[in-house]
Coordinates of C-alpha atoms and ligand atoms in Angstrom, one line a residue:
M1 CA 138.7 92.6 121.8
R2 CA 141.6 92.4 119.3
T3 CA 140.5 92.7 115.7
L4 CA 141.9 92.1 112.2
T5 CA 143.7 95.5 112.1
D6 CA 145.8 94.5 115.2
V7 CA 147.6 91.6 113.4
Q8 CA 149.9 91.2 110.5
L9 CA 148.0 89.0 108.0
E10 CA 150.5 88.7 105.1
G11 CA 151.4 85.1 104.4
K12 CA 149.5 83.9 107.5
V13 CA 147.1 81.0 107.5
C14 CA 143.9 82.5 109.0
L15 CA 141.5 79.9 110.4
T16 CA 138.4 81.9 109.9
R17 CA 135.2 80.8 111.7
V18 CA 132.2 82.4 110.0
D19 CA 128.4 81.6 110.3
L20 CA 127.2 80.4 106.9
N21 CA 124.1 78.7 108.4
C22 CA 121.3 79.5 105.9
P23 CA 117.7 78.6 105.5
L24 CA 117.4 75.8 103.0
D25 CA 114.6 74.4 100.9
E26 CA 113.6 70.7 101.0
N27 CA 116.2 70.0 98.3
L28 CA 118.8 71.6 100.6
N29 CA 119.2 74.6 98.2
L30 CA 120.1 77.9 99.8
L31 CA 117.1 80.2 100.3
D32 CA 118.8 83.2 101.7
I33 CA 122.5 84.1 101.4
T34 CA 122.6 87.2 103.6
R35 CA 125.1 85.7 106.0
I36 CA 127.4 84.5 103.1
K37 CA 127.4 88.0 101.7
A38 CA 128.2 89.6 105.1
H39 CA 131.1 87.2 105.8
A40 CA 132.5 87.6 102.3
E41 CA 133.6 91.1 103.4
T42 CA 135.8 89.7 106.1
I43 CA 137.2 87.0 103.8
K44 CA 138.0 89.6 101.2
F45 CA 139.6 91.8 103.8
I46 CA 142.0 89.0 104.9
S47 CA 142.7 87.8 101.3
D48 CA 143.4 91.4 100.1
R49 CA 146.1 91.7 102.8
K50 CA 147.7 88.5 101.5
G51 CA 146.4 86.3 104.3
K52 CA 145.5 82.7 103.4
V53 CA 141.9 82.1 104.4
V54 CA 140.6 78.7 105.6
V55 CA 136.9 79.0 106.1
I56 CA 135.3 77.0 109.0
A57 CA 131.5 77.0 109.3
H58 CA 128.4 75.0 110.0
Q59 CA 125.0 74.3 108.5
G60 CA 122.2 72.8 110.6
R61 CA 122.9 70.2 113.3
P62 CA 123.3 66.4 113.1
G63 CA 119.7 65.1 113.0
S64 CA 118.1 68.3 111.7
S65 CA 116.6 68.5 108.2
D66 CA 118.9 71.4 107.3
F67 CA 122.1 69.5 108.2
S68 CA 124.0 69.5 105.0
S69 CA 127.3 69.9 103.2
L70 CA 128.9 73.4 102.7
K71 CA 129.5 72.7 99.0
L72 CA 126.8 75.1 97.8
H73 CA 127.8 77.7 100.4
A74 CA 131.3 77.6 98.9
E75 CA 130.0 78.0 95.4
S76 CA 127.8 80.9 96.5
L77 CA 130.8 82.5 98.2
G78 CA 132.9 82.1 95.0
K79 CA 130.2 83.9 93.0
I80 CA 129.9 86.8 95.6
L81 CA 133.7 87.3 95.7
G82 CA 134.1 87.2 91.9
A83 CA 136.8 86.0 89.5
K84 CA 139.7 87.7 91.4
Y85 CA 139.4 85.1 94.2
T86 CA 139.7 81.3 93.9
V87 CA 137.3 79.5 96.3
V88 CA 138.0 75.8 96.7
F89 CA 135.7 73.5 98.6
I90 CA 137.4 70.7 100.6
A91 CA 135.0 67.8 101.4
K92 CA 136.8 67.2 104.7
T93 CA 136.9 69.0 108.1
H94 CA 140.4 68.2 109.2
G95 CA 143.1 65.5 109.2
P96 CA 146.4 65.0 107.4
E97 CA 145.0 65.5 103.9
V98 CA 143.5 68.8 104.9
E99 CA 146.7 69.9 106.7
N100 CA 148.8 69.2 103.6
R101 CA 146.4 71.0 101.3
I102 CA 146.5 74.0 103.6
R103 CA 150.3 73.9 103.6
K104 CA 150.2 74.1 99.8
M105 CA 147.8 77.1 99.7
K106 CA 148.6 79.8 97.1
L107 CA 148.0 83.5 97.8
G108 CA 144.5 84.5 96.8
E109 CA 143.2 81.0 97.3
I110 CA 140.3 80.6 99.8
L111 CA 139.7 77.1 101.2
V112 CA 136.2 76.2 102.5
L113 CA 136.3 73.2 104.8
E114 CA 133.3 70.8 105.1
N115 CA 130.5 71.4 107.7
V116 CA 132.3 71.5 111.1
R117 CA 129.3 70.0 112.8
M118 CA 130.3 66.7 111.1
V119 CA 133.2 66.6 113.6
E120 CA 132.3 64.3 116.5
N121 CA 132.9 66.7 119.4
E122 CA 132.1 70.0 117.8
T123 CA 128.8 70.7 119.5
K124 CA 129.8 69.6 123.0
E125 CA 129.5 72.7 125.3
K126 CA 132.9 72.7 126.8
P127 CA 135.4 75.4 127.9
A128 CA 138.1 76.6 125.4
T129 CA 140.9 74.8 127.2
E130 CA 139.1 71.4 127.0
H131 CA 138.1 71.8 123.4
A132 CA 141.8 72.8 122.6
Q133 CA 142.7 69.1 123.3
D134 CA 140.4 67.7 120.6
I135 CA 141.9 65.9 117.6
Y136 CA 140.0 68.3 115.4
I137 CA 141.4 71.4 116.9
Q138 CA 144.9 70.0 117.2
S139 CA 144.9 69.0 113.5
L140 CA 144.1 72.5 112.2
A141 CA 146.2 74.3 114.9
K142 CA 149.2 72.5 113.4
V143 CA 148.8 74.6 110.2
G144 CA 147.0 77.7 111.4
D145 CA 148.8 80.9 112.3
I146 CA 145.8 83.1 113.4
F147 CA 142.3 82.3 114.5
V148 CA 139.7 84.8 113.2
N149 CA 136.3 84.5 114.8
D150 CA 133.6 86.3 112.7
A151 CA 130.7 84.1 113.8
F152 CA 128.9 86.5 116.2
S153 CA 125.6 84.7 115.5
A154 CA 127.0 81.5 116.8
A155 CA 128.9 83.1 119.7
H156 CA 126.4 81.9 122.3
R157 CA 127.7 78.3 121.8
S158 CA 130.8 77.1 123.5
H159 CA 131.6 74.7 120.6
A160 CA 135.0 73.5 119.6
S161 CA 135.5 75.6 116.4
L162 CA 134.2 78.7 118.2
V163 CA 136.4 78.6 121.3
G164 CA 139.0 75.7 120.9
F165 CA 141.6 77.6 118.9
T166 CA 141.9 80.6 121.2
P167 CA 144.3 79.0 123.8
L168 CA 146.6 77.9 120.9
M169 CA 147.2 80.9 118.7
P170 CA 146.7 84.6 118.4
S171 CA 142.9 85.1 118.1
V172 CA 141.1 88.1 116.8
A173 CA 137.5 89.2 115.9
G174 CA 136.6 89.5 112.2
L175 CA 134.8 92.5 110.7
I176 CA 131.3 91.2 111.4
M177 CA 132.0 90.1 114.9
A178 CA 133.5 93.5 115.7
K179 CA 130.6 95.4 114.1
E180 CA 128.0 93.3 115.8
V181 CA 129.6 93.7 119.2
Q182 CA 130.1 97.5 118.7
S183 CA 126.4 98.0 117.6
L184 CA 124.9 95.9 120.4
Q185 CA 127.2 97.6 123.0
R186 CA 125.8 100.9 121.7
V187 CA 122.2 99.9 122.6
V188 CA 122.8 98.2 126.0
E189 CA 125.8 100.1 127.5
N190 CA 124.8 103.7 128.0
P191 CA 122.4 104.1 125.1
E192 CA 121.4 107.6 124.1
K193 CA 118.1 108.4 125.7
P194 CA 115.2 108.1 125.3
C195 CA 115.7 104.4 124.5
V196 CA 112.9 102.1 123.3
F197 CA 112.9 98.3 123.0
I198 CA 110.2 96.8 120.8
L199 CA 109.6 93.1 121.5
G200 CA 107.2 91.0 119.4
G201 CA 107.2 87.6 117.8
I202 CA 106.6 84.3 119.5
K203 CA 109.4 83.8 122.0
P204 CA 108.1 85.6 125.1
E205 CA 110.5 83.8 127.4
D206 CA 113.4 85.5 125.6
S207 CA 111.5 88.8 125.3
F208 CA 110.7 88.9 129.1
K209 CA 114.4 88.2 129.9
V210 CA 115.5 91.1 127.7
A211 CA 112.8 93.3 129.2
E212 CA 114.0 92.3 132.7
H213 CA 117.6 93.2 131.9
V214 CA 117.0 96.5 130.1
L215 CA 114.4 97.8 132.6
T216 CA 116.2 96.7 135.8
N217 CA 119.4 98.4 134.6
D218 CA 117.6 101.6 133.4
I219 CA 118.7 100.9 129.8
A220 CA 115.3 101.2 128.2
D221 CA 112.7 103.9 129.0
Y222 CA 109.9 102.0 127.3
I223 CA 109.1 98.5 126.0
L224 CA 106.6 98.4 123.2
T225 CA 105.2 94.9 122.6
G226 CA 103.4 93.1 119.8
G227 CA 102.9 89.5 118.6
A228 CA 102.5 86.8 121.2
V229 CA 104.4 88.9 123.8
S230 CA 101.7 91.5 123.8
Q231 CA 99.0 88.8 123.9
I232 CA 100.5 87.2 127.0
L233 CA 100.7 90.5 128.8
L234 CA 97.0 91.1 128.0
V235 CA 96.0 87.7 129.3
A236 CA 98.0 88.5 132.4
T237 CA 95.8 91.5 133.1
G238 CA 92.8 89.1 133.2
K239 CA 91.6 89.8 129.7
S240 CA 90.3 86.9 127.6
L241 CA 91.3 87.3 123.9
G242 CA 88.8 84.8 122.5
T243 CA 89.1 81.1 121.6
P244 CA 91.3 81.3 118.4
S245 CA 94.1 83.5 120.1
M246 CA 93.9 81.6 123.4
D247 CA 94.2 78.3 121.5
F248 CA 97.2 79.7 119.6
L249 CA 99.0 80.6 122.8
K250 CA 98.1 77.2 124.3
K251 CA 99.3 75.3 121.2
K252 CA 102.7 77.2 121.4
N253 CA 102.9 76.4 125.1
L254 CA 103.1 80.1 126.0
L255 CA 100.5 80.5 128.7
K256 CA 103.1 79.4 131.3
F257 CA 104.7 82.9 130.9
I258 CA 101.6 84.6 132.4
D259 CA 103.1 84.8 135.9
I260 CA 106.3 86.4 134.6
A261 CA 104.2 88.9 132.6
K262 CA 102.2 89.8 135.7
S263 CA 105.4 90.2 137.8
Q264 CA 106.9 92.5 135.2
M265 CA 103.8 94.6 134.9
D266 CA 103.7 95.0 138.7
R267 CA 107.4 96.0 138.9
F268 CA 107.7 98.1 135.8
G269 CA 104.2 99.4 135.4
G270 CA 103.6 101.9 132.6
K271 CA 107.0 101.3 131.0
I272 CA 105.7 98.2 129.3
K273 CA 103.2 99.1 126.6
F274 CA 100.9 96.7 125.0
Q275 CA 98.5 97.1 122.1
S276 CA 95.3 99.2 122.7
D277 CA 93.6 98.0 119.5
F278 CA 93.9 94.8 117.4
A279 CA 93.7 93.6 113.8
I280 CA 91.6 90.5 113.8
N281 CA 91.1 88.2 110.8
D282 CA 87.3 87.9 110.1
G283 CA 88.0 87.2 106.4
G284 CA 90.3 90.3 106.1
R285 CA 92.0 92.9 108.4
R286 CA 89.4 94.4 110.8
I287 CA 90.3 96.7 113.7
V288 CA 88.7 96.1 117.1
T289 CA 89.3 97.7 120.5
L290 CA 90.0 96.1 123.9
K291 CA 86.4 96.3 125.0
D292 CA 85.3 94.3 121.9
L293 CA 87.3 91.3 123.2
P294 CA 86.9 88.3 123.5
L295 CA 86.1 87.6 119.9
N296 CA 85.9 84.4 117.9
F297 CA 88.5 85.6 115.4
P298 CA 92.3 85.4 115.7
I299 CA 94.3 88.5 116.6
L300 CA 97.0 88.7 114.0
D301 CA 98.4 92.2 114.3
I302 CA 98.5 95.4 116.3
G303 CA 95.7 97.9 115.4
N304 CA 96.0 101.3 113.6
K305 CA 95.7 103.3 116.8
T306 CA 98.5 101.3 118.4
I307 CA 100.6 101.8 115.3
E308 CA 100.2 105.6 115.7
E309 CA 101.0 105.5 119.4
F310 CA 104.1 103.4 118.9
K311 CA 105.2 105.6 116.0
E312 CA 105.0 108.7 118.2
I313 CA 107.3 107.0 120.8
I314 CA 109.7 105.7 118.2
K315 CA 110.1 109.0 116.5
K316 CA 111.0 110.7 119.7
S317 CA 113.6 108.0 120.6
S318 CA 117.3 108.4 120.3
T319 CA 117.9 104.6 120.5
C320 CA 115.4 102.0 119.2
V321 CA 115.9 98.2 119.2
L322 CA 113.5 95.7 117.7
N323 CA 113.3 91.9 118.0
G324 CA 110.2 90.0 116.8
P325 CA 107.5 91.1 114.5
M326 CA 104.3 92.9 115.6
G327 CA 102.0 90.4 113.9
K328 CA 101.6 87.4 111.6
F329 CA 103.2 89.4 108.8
E330 CA 103.2 86.4 106.4
D331 CA 99.4 86.7 106.0
E332 CA 98.0 89.4 103.7
G333 CA 97.0 92.5 105.5
F334 CA 98.7 91.6 108.8
D335 CA 102.2 92.9 108.0
V336 CA 101.0 96.5 108.4
G337 CA 102.0 96.8 112.1
T338 CA 105.5 95.4 111.6
V339 CA 106.1 97.4 108.4
E340 CA 104.9 100.7 109.9
V341 CA 106.9 100.3 113.1
F342 CA 110.0 99.5 111.0
K343 CA 109.4 102.6 108.8
A344 CA 109.1 104.8 111.9
M345 CA 112.5 103.4 113.1
E346 CA 113.9 104.2 109.6
E347 CA 112.6 107.8 109.8
S348 CA 113.7 108.4 113.4
K349 CA 116.9 110.4 113.8
G350 CA 118.2 108.0 116.5
F351 CA 120.2 104.8 116.3
S352 CA 117.9 101.9 115.2
L353 CA 118.8 98.3 115.4
A354 CA 116.9 95.0 114.7
G355 CA 117.7 91.3 114.6
G356 CA 115.9 88.0 114.4
G357 CA 115.4 85.9 111.3
H358 CA 111.7 86.7 110.8
S359 CA 112.0 90.4 111.6
V360 CA 114.9 90.9 109.3
S361 CA 113.2 89.2 106.4
V362 CA 110.5 92.0 106.6
L363 CA 113.2 94.7 106.3
D364 CA 114.6 93.0 103.3
K365 CA 111.2 92.5 101.6
Y366 CA 110.3 96.2 102.0
Q367 CA 113.8 97.6 101.5
I368 CA 113.7 99.4 104.8
N369 CA 117.1 100.7 106.1
L370 CA 118.0 100.8 109.8
S371 CA 121.2 102.0 111.4
Y372 CA 122.2 98.4 112.0
V373 CA 120.7 95.0 111.2
S374 CA 122.2 92.1 113.1
T375 CA 122.9 88.8 111.4
A376 CA 122.1 87.0 114.7
G377 CA 119.1 85.6 116.4
G378 CA 119.9 83.7 119.6
A379 CA 123.3 85.3 120.1
M380 CA 121.8 88.8 119.9
I381 CA 119.0 88.0 122.4
Q382 CA 121.6 86.6 124.8
F383 CA 123.7 89.8 124.4
L384 CA 120.5 92.0 125.0
M385 CA 119.8 89.9 128.2
G386 CA 123.2 90.9 129.5
K387 CA 124.5 87.3 129.4
P388 CA 128.2 86.8 128.4
L389 CA 128.7 85.0 125.1
P390 CA 131.3 82.1 125.4
A391 CA 133.0 82.7 122.0
I392 CA 133.5 86.4 122.8
M393 CA 134.8 85.5 126.3
A394 CA 137.3 83.1 124.7
L395 CA 138.5 85.8 122.3
N396 CA 139.1 88.2 125.1
S397 CA 140.9 85.8 127.4
Ligands
ADP1 P1 112.3 86.6 115.0 O1 112.6 85.4 114.0 O2 112.4 87.9 114.3 O3 113.2 86.5 116.2 P2 110.1 85.1 116.1 O4 110.6 83.9 115.5 O5 110.0 85.3 117.6 O6 110.8 86.4 115.5 O7 108.5 85.4 115.6 C1 108.2 85.3 114.3 C2 106.9 84.6 114.1 O8 105.9 85.2 114.9 C3 106.3 84.8 112.6 O9 106.3 83.6 112.0 C4 105.0 85.4 112.8 O10 104.0 84.9 111.9 C5 104.6 85.1 114.3 N1 103.6 85.9 114.9 C6 103.8 87.2 115.3 N2 102.6 87.7 115.8 C7 101.7 86.7 115.6 C8 100.3 86.6 115.9 N3 99.6 87.6 116.5 N4 99.7 85.5 115.6 C9 100.3 84.4 115.1 N5 101.7 84.5 114.8 C10 102.3 85.6 115.0
3PG2 C1 122.0 80.5 114.1 O1 121.6 80.3 113.0 O2 121.3 81.1 115.0 C2 123.4 80.1 114.4 O3 124.1 79.6 113.3 C3 123.5 79.1 115.6 O4 122.9 77.9 115.2 P1 122.4 76.8 116.3 O5 121.2 77.4 116.9 O6 122.1 75.6 115.5 O7 123.6 76.6 117.2
MG3 MG1 112.1 83.4 114.2

């Protein structure tokens, strides 16, 4: 994959696709600007080398409640970059006016174009060569010299702005894209052993696909599970958890993964670990064991013995990857499992990596440092499943 250091940036218009998609409140204000801060580094890098940065990004999707303008994102980027850089928001995505404005760009100026998902054909899943014919792509390609793709967290989409410029101009990975790919390659291609994957949260379908890939290919030595993933595995052994937890799994439509869970346990046996004790909510955090189940209280976290068992394995690991929290960490007393597992990852001497919106928010809250924290959710999962990402394939072709 070619990167920013492989091209001459001076005087060049760099069409720079970043992922500024942020959580928003009901008034469409930005709740978390982690991604804007991350991509600011790439934008600064290009601007400092006298490249002219045209920022292309999305927020939400047409029809979703967080589908909004990028005006506030541009303001936030301006604040992060500071007075040395001039960030200008353009309320259009493409067309003759935008083309003329780009032609007139001054050095040090950074243009942020309006939400690219306002473009009609943006979100159609099509190959690069087809997207390259779009009016949108053709318009910006007229004035662009280099395409920089920094949007790793959107790289699982074959959308126009992510793949469409690559057949038309020199295309390189931005700093974040390069760092994400390098870090994820480190954990799925020949990881240092022992290698442990920790899978929690409420997306067992994804988690089981990751487990399948990393166990079949001898990437992971162990899978430690928490959250709904662990609960599905337990139900697959024939255990009833009690009405509140069973209702939760039903409501989330997760019981359909019991067969996959069974098949994985049959094939991978002791390599997949689930919790041996549980934190239930009977008015507060109370620890119970497997033989106490079923109980009429919800299971909201892994128990203290499980935490110790998981910590022992994590501390001995040379590679450790986490996606998805161990419990309902938003509720008081039930963040213990997730926080302790993360602390063990921080203390381990090996390479530690985590991703996923909810998981990463815990790291932030408790100021826990890992070797690498991904800005991605879906894209990271797809990478860990061993599935190629269209935007990366387009950059490499
Ligand atoms: P990520 O965003 O890190 O990929 P997920 O979105 O898959 O993770 O899962 C996060 C959600 O899972 C959180 O809202 C958390 O409350 C929930 N969760 C985890 N364990 C439990 C549990 N035992 N009961 C209810 N909710 C849980
Ligand atoms: C994300 O936030 O995961 C990316 O920006 C991709 O967004 P999408 O799921 O709406 O395509
Ligand atoms: Mg989540």
